[in-house]
Amino acid sequence: SGSSTKDSLVTKTFLKFDTVIQLKLYGDEAAEKHLGDIEKLLDRIDQQINMSNPESEISRVNSAAGKEAIKVSQETFDLVKKSVEYAQATEGTFDPSIGSLVKLWRIGAGGQHPPADHLIEQAKSLVNYRDIELDEKNKTIKLAQAGMSIDLGAIGKGYAGDLVSAYLRQEKVSSAIIDLGGSTIMAIGSKPGGDVWRIGLQDPDRERGEQIAIVQLRDETIGTSGVYERYFIDNGIRYHHILDPNTGAPTQNGIKSVTIIGGTATAGDALSTAAIVKGLQEGLAFLEQTPDVEGMFIMEDNKVHVTSGLQGKIKLTSPEYTLAD
Ligand code: ADP
Ligand code: MG
Ligand code: MG
């Protein structure tokens, strides 16, 4: 198969996962059906994992924390299992049991002041991915401590992205861009005719759509986490939505955003969050020794640091940023 120049462009934009989803696909008469199927797939994942929907599988697991094991779908089980594996691989800098802290800080959900220290300590004591008990045979999940909760906000969009790309492969679609709110962007195949996709990377300080660099991709995934979209400011300090499980507070380490190029979308989502928590030096070193992925760190001083595989390959399009050497 492969797309021919006769293929036409179909697009679809809608809200899901609290963000704007943009689908762009070149194809034949089946293309409209593909867009509809993708929307249904994203709906299904959202219904399984959305913490703010009390009926979701994850909410049911959270409600039963400290009490009982809850049977979930194969998809949800796989996602939680993968999340625990990423927590292990990142030494808990990415931790899917971060829910108690997320609920306490309420960043982007009405929170305006840092919570009292003793409340942070209490919520932090409930964050521990080792207390997520997975029963592979019965497909059940149990949270060992009462009050614990799973929050898949830092990996769910990536996981959904991988399911979309598996669907498109199965349907033999060879030319598409799947953009899940700017933080997971998947280039499927190439442009019709074979040209690479040119994807703009968001400038953390600007409106949506303003770019810091352009990357050329073929069949590749980009995952970005940044401290610029959900936050409140208190006493001149910006408290954003990426929390360090070790301190129980938003990171304050000079990083504005981390972009991961390569690997799966799940990896890009989980590892970009983990890299922010690790900080520049540790984060770079961690990505260097992780196969298949490269990383780009944008710092508050507007210096851009990249892993060795990206050196000489990133061209900045904004004069405000410079590449660190
Ligand atoms: P984005 O919102 O752009 O997808 P992330 O992928 O980094 O950014 O996800 C951030 C969300 O993940 C937060 O809103 C919160 O729900 C959750 N989260 C925050 N800190 C962590 C962490 N250290 N590990 C796992 N999840 C986290
Ligand atoms: Mg993430
Ligand atoms: Mg994300």
Tab-separated table of C-alpha atoms and ligand atoms in Angstrom:
chain	number	residue	atom	x	y	z
A	1	SER	CA	0.000	0.000	0.000
A	2	GLY	CA	1.485	3.408	0.932
A	3	SER	CA	-0.140	6.725	0.290
A	4	SER	CA	-0.376	7.989	-3.236
A	5	THR	CA	-0.578	11.612	-4.311
A	6	LYS	CA	-4.251	10.968	-5.090
A	7	ASP	CA	-4.896	10.693	-1.368
A	8	SER	CA	-6.626	13.680	0.126
A	9	LEU	CA	-6.213	15.380	3.488
A	10	VAL	CA	-8.883	14.934	6.145
A	11	THR	CA	-8.712	16.609	9.554
A	12	LYS	CA	-10.550	16.557	12.856
A	13	THR	CA	-10.181	18.730	15.972
A	14	PHE	CA	-11.881	18.092	19.307
A	15	LEU	CA	-11.386	18.300	23.073
A	16	LYS	CA	-10.281	15.255	25.066
A	17	PHE	CA	-7.890	14.628	27.964
A	18	ASP	CA	-8.442	18.281	28.949
A	19	THR	CA	-6.726	19.428	25.785
A	20	VAL	CA	-7.104	20.008	22.040
A	21	ILE	CA	-6.694	16.924	19.870
A	22	GLN	CA	-5.798	17.486	16.215
A	23	LEU	CA	-5.865	14.651	13.705
A	24	LYS	CA	-4.519	15.076	10.185
A	25	LEU	CA	-4.574	12.159	7.847
A	26	TYR	CA	-4.006	11.588	4.151
A	27	GLY	CA	-6.032	8.755	2.738
A	28	ASP	CA	-8.696	7.404	0.448
A	29	GLU	CA	-12.421	7.042	1.045
A	30	ALA	CA	-11.760	5.198	4.348
A	31	ALA	CA	-10.059	8.271	5.867
A	32	GLU	CA	-13.196	9.760	7.439
A	33	LYS	CA	-13.950	6.445	9.109
A	34	HIS	CA	-10.389	6.347	10.470
A	35	LEU	CA	-10.835	9.743	12.103
A	36	GLY	CA	-14.092	8.603	13.723
A	37	ASP	CA	-12.490	5.382	14.970
A	38	ILE	CA	-9.601	7.320	16.517
A	39	GLU	CA	-11.984	9.626	18.356
A	40	LYS	CA	-13.819	6.571	19.736
A	41	LEU	CA	-10.553	4.981	20.787
A	42	LEU	CA	-9.493	8.130	22.682
A	43	ASP	CA	-12.941	8.279	24.305
A	44	ARG	CA	-12.570	4.719	25.505
A	45	ILE	CA	-9.142	5.329	27.069
A	46	ASP	CA	-10.374	8.521	28.700
A	47	GLN	CA	-13.325	6.655	30.214
A	48	GLN	CA	-11.003	4.013	31.609
A	49	ILE	CA	-8.381	6.254	33.182
A	50	ASN	CA	-9.858	9.700	33.837
A	51	MET	CA	-9.534	10.349	37.588
A	52	SER	CA	-12.206	13.033	37.599
A	53	ASN	CA	-14.795	10.587	36.286
A	54	PRO	CA	-15.900	8.564	39.350
A	55	GLU	CA	-16.996	5.687	37.095
A	56	SER	CA	-13.601	5.195	35.455
A	57	GLU	CA	-11.642	2.042	36.199
A	58	ILE	CA	-8.857	4.058	37.791
A	59	SER	CA	-11.331	5.909	40.030
A	60	ARG	CA	-12.727	2.570	41.172
A	61	VAL	CA	-9.234	1.318	41.977
A	62	ASN	CA	-8.580	4.561	43.898
A	63	SER	CA	-11.846	4.326	45.865
A	64	ALA	CA	-10.917	0.810	46.974
A	65	ALA	CA	-7.411	1.805	48.150
A	66	GLY	CA	-6.381	-0.050	51.279
A	67	LYS	CA	-9.458	-2.262	50.980
A	68	GLU	CA	-9.811	-4.470	47.934
A	69	ALA	CA	-8.446	-5.456	44.546
A	70	ILE	CA	-10.467	-4.226	41.540
A	71	LYS	CA	-10.735	-6.050	38.240
A	72	VAL	CA	-9.935	-3.842	35.252
A	73	SER	CA	-9.786	-4.170	31.463
A	74	GLN	CA	-6.704	-5.625	29.804
A	75	GLU	CA	-5.871	-2.148	28.424
A	76	THR	CA	-6.012	-0.453	31.800
A	77	PHE	CA	-4.054	-3.274	33.400
A	78	ASP	CA	-1.329	-2.998	30.728
A	79	LEU	CA	-1.114	0.766	31.166
A	80	VAL	CA	-0.782	0.604	34.953
A	81	LYS	CA	1.784	-2.185	34.620
A	82	LYS	CA	3.796	-0.095	32.151
A	83	SER	CA	3.526	2.885	34.496
A	84	VAL	CA	5.046	0.857	37.314
A	85	GLU	CA	7.853	-0.245	34.979
A	86	TYR	CA	8.600	3.398	34.091
A	87	ALA	CA	8.564	4.267	37.782
A	88	GLN	CA	11.173	1.554	38.366
A	89	ALA	CA	13.270	2.649	35.365
A	90	THR	CA	13.200	6.314	36.440
A	91	GLU	CA	13.776	5.564	40.126
A	92	GLY	CA	10.411	6.976	41.063
A	93	THR	CA	10.907	10.417	39.497
A	94	PHE	CA	7.907	9.422	37.397
A	95	ASP	CA	5.457	7.853	39.864
A	96	PRO	CA	1.871	6.924	38.840
A	97	SER	CA	0.800	6.868	42.501
A	98	ILE	CA	1.259	10.666	42.665
A	99	GLY	CA	-2.549	11.195	43.027
A	100	SER	CA	-2.610	12.297	46.687
A	101	LEU	CA	-0.151	15.118	45.952
A	102	VAL	CA	-1.961	16.155	42.768
A	103	LYS	CA	-5.237	16.408	44.701
A	104	LEU	CA	-3.597	18.366	47.516
A	105	TRP	CA	-1.903	20.984	45.301
A	106	ARG	CA	-4.864	21.355	42.877
A	107	ILE	CA	-2.625	22.989	40.293
A	108	GLY	CA	-4.672	24.180	37.345
A	109	ALA	CA	-7.775	23.066	39.271
A	110	GLY	CA	-8.297	26.030	41.575
A	111	GLY	CA	-5.236	25.782	43.856
A	112	GLN	CA	-3.748	29.228	44.688
A	113	HIS	CA	-1.352	28.734	47.605
A	114	PRO	CA	1.128	26.032	48.570
A	115	PRO	CA	-0.415	23.625	51.092
A	116	ALA	CA	0.864	23.437	54.698
A	117	ASP	CA	4.024	21.366	55.176
A	118	HIS	CA	2.384	18.714	57.315
A	119	LEU	CA	-0.240	18.129	54.620
A	120	ILE	CA	2.498	17.792	52.005
A	121	GLU	CA	4.278	15.254	54.229
A	122	GLN	CA	1.093	13.297	54.714
A	123	ALA	CA	0.217	13.213	50.986
A	124	LYS	CA	3.825	12.370	50.098
A	125	SER	CA	3.774	9.343	52.400
A	126	LEU	CA	1.003	7.898	50.207
A	127	VAL	CA	3.089	8.140	47.015
A	128	ASN	CA	4.892	4.876	46.362
A	129	TYR	CA	4.571	2.876	43.144
A	130	ARG	CA	5.755	-0.248	45.035
A	131	ASP	CA	2.396	-0.228	46.814
A	132	ILE	CA	0.519	-0.768	43.530
A	133	GLU	CA	-0.297	-4.489	43.606
A	134	LEU	CA	-0.848	-6.041	40.195
A	135	ASP	CA	-2.375	-9.487	39.789
A	136	GLU	CA	-1.550	-10.503	36.230
A	137	LYS	CA	-3.690	-13.633	36.255
A	138	ASN	CA	-6.896	-12.040	37.547
A	139	LYS	CA	-6.238	-8.598	35.995
A	140	THR	CA	-6.827	-6.846	39.278
A	141	ILE	CA	-5.159	-3.812	40.813
A	142	LYS	CA	-4.995	-3.054	44.519
A	143	LEU	CA	-3.502	-0.018	46.215
A	144	ALA	CA	-1.924	-1.201	49.463
A	145	GLN	CA	-2.486	1.961	51.530
A	146	ALA	CA	-5.812	3.648	52.254
A	147	GLY	CA	-5.862	7.156	50.772
A	148	MET	CA	-3.437	6.278	47.981
A	149	SER	CA	-4.394	7.109	44.415
A	150	ILE	CA	-3.214	6.505	40.889
A	151	ASP	CA	-2.948	9.485	38.500
A	152	LEU	CA	-1.998	8.669	34.926
A	153	GLY	CA	-1.844	12.297	33.783
A	154	ALA	CA	1.829	12.008	32.884
A	155	ILE	CA	1.550	8.863	30.733
A	156	GLY	CA	-2.055	8.446	29.558
A	157	LYS	CA	-1.810	10.627	26.462
A	158	GLY	CA	1.335	8.839	25.365
A	159	TYR	CA	-0.297	5.457	25.850
A	160	ALA	CA	-3.338	6.603	23.860
A	161	GLY	CA	-0.963	7.813	21.134
A	162	ASP	CA	0.596	4.361	20.823
A	163	LEU	CA	-2.840	2.744	20.517
A	164	VAL	CA	-3.728	5.226	17.762
A	165	SER	CA	-0.527	4.484	15.913
A	166	ALA	CA	-1.098	0.704	16.198
A	167	TYR	CA	-4.602	1.228	14.795
A	168	LEU	CA	-3.282	3.286	11.874
A	169	ARG	CA	-0.630	0.678	11.096
A	170	GLN	CA	-3.277	-2.026	11.090
A	171	GLU	CA	-5.392	0.087	8.718
A	172	LYS	CA	-2.308	0.614	6.517
A	173	VAL	CA	-2.495	4.399	6.839
A	174	SER	CA	0.951	5.656	5.908
A	175	SER	CA	0.622	9.414	6.208
A	176	ALA	CA	-0.781	11.156	9.287
A	177	ILE	CA	-0.064	13.564	12.127
A	178	ILE	CA	-1.622	12.827	15.498
A	179	ASP	CA	-1.326	15.769	17.892
A	180	LEU	CA	-2.610	15.162	21.418
A	181	GLY	CA	-2.555	18.661	22.854
A	182	GLY	CA	0.991	19.459	21.746
A	183	SER	CA	2.517	17.199	24.379
A	184	THR	CA	2.337	13.985	22.341
A	185	ILE	CA	2.843	14.464	18.613
A	186	MET	CA	3.176	11.454	16.349
A	187	ALA	CA	4.379	11.606	12.772
A	188	ILE	CA	3.017	8.513	11.051
A	189	GLY	CA	4.978	7.607	7.918
A	190	SER	CA	5.848	10.548	5.716
A	191	LYS	CA	3.989	13.176	3.733
A	192	PRO	CA	2.233	11.811	0.660
A	193	GLY	CA	4.952	11.672	-1.958
A	194	GLY	CA	7.601	10.739	0.593
A	195	ASP	CA	8.780	14.056	2.064
A	196	VAL	CA	9.532	14.093	5.795
A	197	TRP	CA	7.116	15.796	8.164
A	198	ARG	CA	8.308	19.141	9.538
A	199	ILE	CA	7.059	19.597	13.095
A	200	GLY	CA	7.349	22.823	15.065
A	201	LEU	CA	8.380	22.545	18.712
A	202	GLN	CA	6.450	24.860	20.994
A	203	ASP	CA	8.207	27.887	22.505
A	204	PRO	CA	7.472	27.496	26.246
A	205	ASP	CA	7.089	31.265	26.709
A	206	ARG	CA	4.747	31.919	23.819
A	207	GLU	CA	1.205	31.312	22.745
A	208	ARG	CA	0.310	27.887	21.426
A	209	GLY	CA	1.704	27.547	17.933
A	210	GLU	CA	4.807	29.752	18.320
A	211	GLN	CA	7.890	27.736	17.698
A	212	ILE	CA	11.390	27.437	19.013
A	213	ALA	CA	12.627	24.890	16.474
A	214	ILE	CA	11.538	22.726	13.585
A	215	VAL	CA	12.342	19.027	13.511
A	216	GLN	CA	12.101	16.769	10.502
A	217	LEU	CA	10.537	13.433	11.236
A	218	ARG	CA	9.509	10.258	9.526
A	219	ASP	CA	7.586	7.704	11.546
A	220	GLU	CA	8.612	9.178	14.854
A	221	THR	CA	7.122	10.469	18.080
A	222	ILE	CA	7.676	13.617	20.130
A	223	GLY	CA	6.729	13.917	23.791
A	224	THR	CA	6.968	17.195	25.705
A	225	SER	CA	6.396	18.107	29.332
A	226	GLY	CA	6.587	21.702	30.387
A	227	VAL	CA	6.068	23.819	33.461
A	228	TYR	CA	4.281	26.580	31.555
A	229	GLU	CA	0.712	25.442	30.999
A	230	ARG	CA	-0.778	24.674	34.389
A	231	TYR	CA	0.441	26.708	37.352
A	232	PHE	CA	-0.336	29.367	39.943
A	233	ILE	CA	1.934	32.126	41.198
A	234	ASP	CA	2.242	32.805	44.920
A	235	ASN	CA	4.748	35.260	46.413
A	236	GLY	CA	6.503	35.512	43.054
A	237	ILE	CA	7.083	31.778	42.827
A	238	ARG	CA	5.572	29.717	40.028
A	239	TYR	CA	4.042	26.472	41.249
A	240	HIS	CA	3.434	24.237	38.238
A	241	HIS	CA	1.929	20.805	37.677
A	242	ILE	CA	5.013	18.582	37.656
A	243	LEU	CA	5.658	17.383	41.179
A	244	ASP	CA	8.815	15.903	42.640
A	245	PRO	CA	7.755	12.809	44.610
A	246	ASN	CA	10.810	13.315	46.857
A	247	THR	CA	9.915	16.818	48.022
A	248	GLY	CA	6.161	16.647	47.459
A	249	ALA	CA	6.311	20.000	45.643
A	250	PRO	CA	6.629	21.294	42.065
A	251	THR	CA	10.209	21.114	40.773
A	252	GLN	CA	12.243	24.354	40.915
A	253	ASN	CA	15.347	23.475	38.939
A	254	GLY	CA	15.588	25.933	36.062
A	255	ILE	CA	13.940	23.651	33.489
A	256	LYS	CA	11.105	25.072	31.410
A	257	SER	CA	10.445	22.002	29.304
A	258	VAL	CA	11.815	18.668	28.164
A	259	THR	CA	11.110	17.195	24.746
A	260	ILE	CA	11.786	13.548	23.959
A	261	ILE	CA	12.205	12.473	20.345
A	262	GLY	CA	11.998	8.794	19.403
A	263	GLY	CA	10.824	5.676	21.193
A	264	THR	CA	7.165	5.020	21.846
A	265	ALA	CA	4.708	7.776	22.711
A	266	THR	CA	4.291	6.145	26.120
A	267	ALA	CA	8.028	6.453	26.716
A	268	GLY	CA	8.071	10.053	25.478
A	269	ASP	CA	5.313	11.023	27.899
A	270	ALA	CA	6.634	9.225	30.995
A	271	LEU	CA	10.300	10.048	30.382
A	272	SER	CA	9.758	13.751	29.649
A	273	THR	CA	8.035	14.090	33.019
A	274	ALA	CA	10.778	12.074	34.749
A	275	ALA	CA	13.531	14.136	33.104
A	276	ILE	CA	12.022	17.360	34.465
A	277	VAL	CA	12.030	15.898	37.970
A	278	LYS	CA	15.598	14.600	37.602
A	279	GLY	CA	16.908	18.007	36.552
A	280	LEU	CA	19.284	18.964	33.729
A	281	GLN	CA	22.472	17.007	34.507
A	282	GLU	CA	20.868	13.818	35.799
A	283	GLY	CA	18.113	14.000	33.202
A	284	LEU	CA	20.574	14.301	30.297
A	285	ALA	CA	22.668	11.422	31.643
A	286	PHE	CA	19.560	9.290	32.110
A	287	LEU	CA	18.371	9.879	28.529
A	288	GLU	CA	21.870	9.196	27.134
A	289	GLN	CA	21.758	5.707	28.576
A	290	THR	CA	18.138	5.029	27.577
A	291	PRO	CA	17.916	3.337	24.152
A	292	ASP	CA	15.894	4.812	21.236
A	293	VAL	CA	15.300	8.262	22.718
A	294	GLU	CA	16.917	11.691	22.432
A	295	GLY	CA	16.090	14.693	24.552
A	296	MET	CA	16.025	18.488	24.442
A	297	PHE	CA	15.945	20.592	27.638
A	298	ILE	CA	14.856	24.244	27.498
A	299	MET	CA	16.080	26.180	30.509
A	300	GLU	CA	14.882	29.374	32.185
A	301	ASP	CA	18.032	31.137	30.943
A	302	ASN	CA	16.884	30.294	27.374
A	303	LYS	CA	19.763	27.881	26.830
A	304	VAL	CA	18.831	24.690	25.035
A	305	HIS	CA	20.643	21.460	25.928
A	306	VAL	CA	20.397	18.315	23.799
A	307	THR	CA	21.544	14.700	24.065
A	308	SER	CA	24.397	13.595	21.806
A	309	GLY	CA	22.134	12.119	19.115
A	310	LEU	CA	20.547	15.538	18.502
A	311	GLN	CA	23.759	17.549	18.377
A	312	GLY	CA	23.959	19.340	15.028
A	313	LYS	CA	20.439	18.257	14.173
A	314	ILE	CA	18.282	20.836	15.947
A	315	LYS	CA	17.972	24.206	14.279
A	316	LEU	CA	16.521	26.877	16.506
A	317	THR	CA	14.092	29.195	14.746
A	318	SER	CA	13.698	31.689	17.589
A	319	PRO	CA	16.470	34.282	18.209
A	320	GLU	CA	15.730	34.261	21.935
A	321	TYR	CA	17.211	30.820	22.462
A	322	THR	CA	20.755	29.554	22.068
A	323	LEU	CA	22.165	26.066	22.013
A	324	ALA	CA	24.397	25.271	24.974
A	325	ASP	CA	27.746	23.676	24.066
B	1	ADP	P1	1.246	17.253	30.250
B	1	ADP	O1	0.188	17.750	31.171
B	1	ADP	O2	1.744	18.285	29.316
B	1	ADP	O3	0.925	15.960	29.567
B	1	ADP	P2	2.979	15.644	31.881
B	1	ADP	O4	2.992	14.521	30.933
B	1	ADP	O5	4.256	15.946	32.569
B	1	ADP	O6	2.505	16.975	31.208
B	1	ADP	O7	1.864	15.309	32.953
B	1	ADP	C1	1.678	16.099	34.097
B	1	ADP	C2	0.609	15.469	34.974
B	1	ADP	O8	1.090	14.222	35.499
B	1	ADP	C3	0.246	16.301	36.179
B	1	ADP	O9	-0.844	17.143	35.909
B	1	ADP	C4	-0.090	15.253	37.213
B	1	ADP	O10	-1.414	14.788	37.016
B	1	ADP	C5	0.858	14.131	36.891
B	1	ADP	N1	2.178	14.216	37.547
B	1	ADP	C6	2.802	15.303	38.111
B	1	ADP	N2	4.021	14.987	38.567
B	1	ADP	C7	4.207	13.675	38.304
B	1	ADP	C8	5.281	12.742	38.553
B	1	ADP	N3	6.427	13.123	39.146
B	1	ADP	N4	5.088	11.453	38.153
B	1	ADP	C9	3.937	11.064	37.555
B	1	ADP	N5	2.910	11.880	37.301
B	1	ADP	C10	3.033	13.169	37.657
B	2	MG	MG	4.403	13.012	30.719
B	3	MG	MG	1.961	14.261	29.051
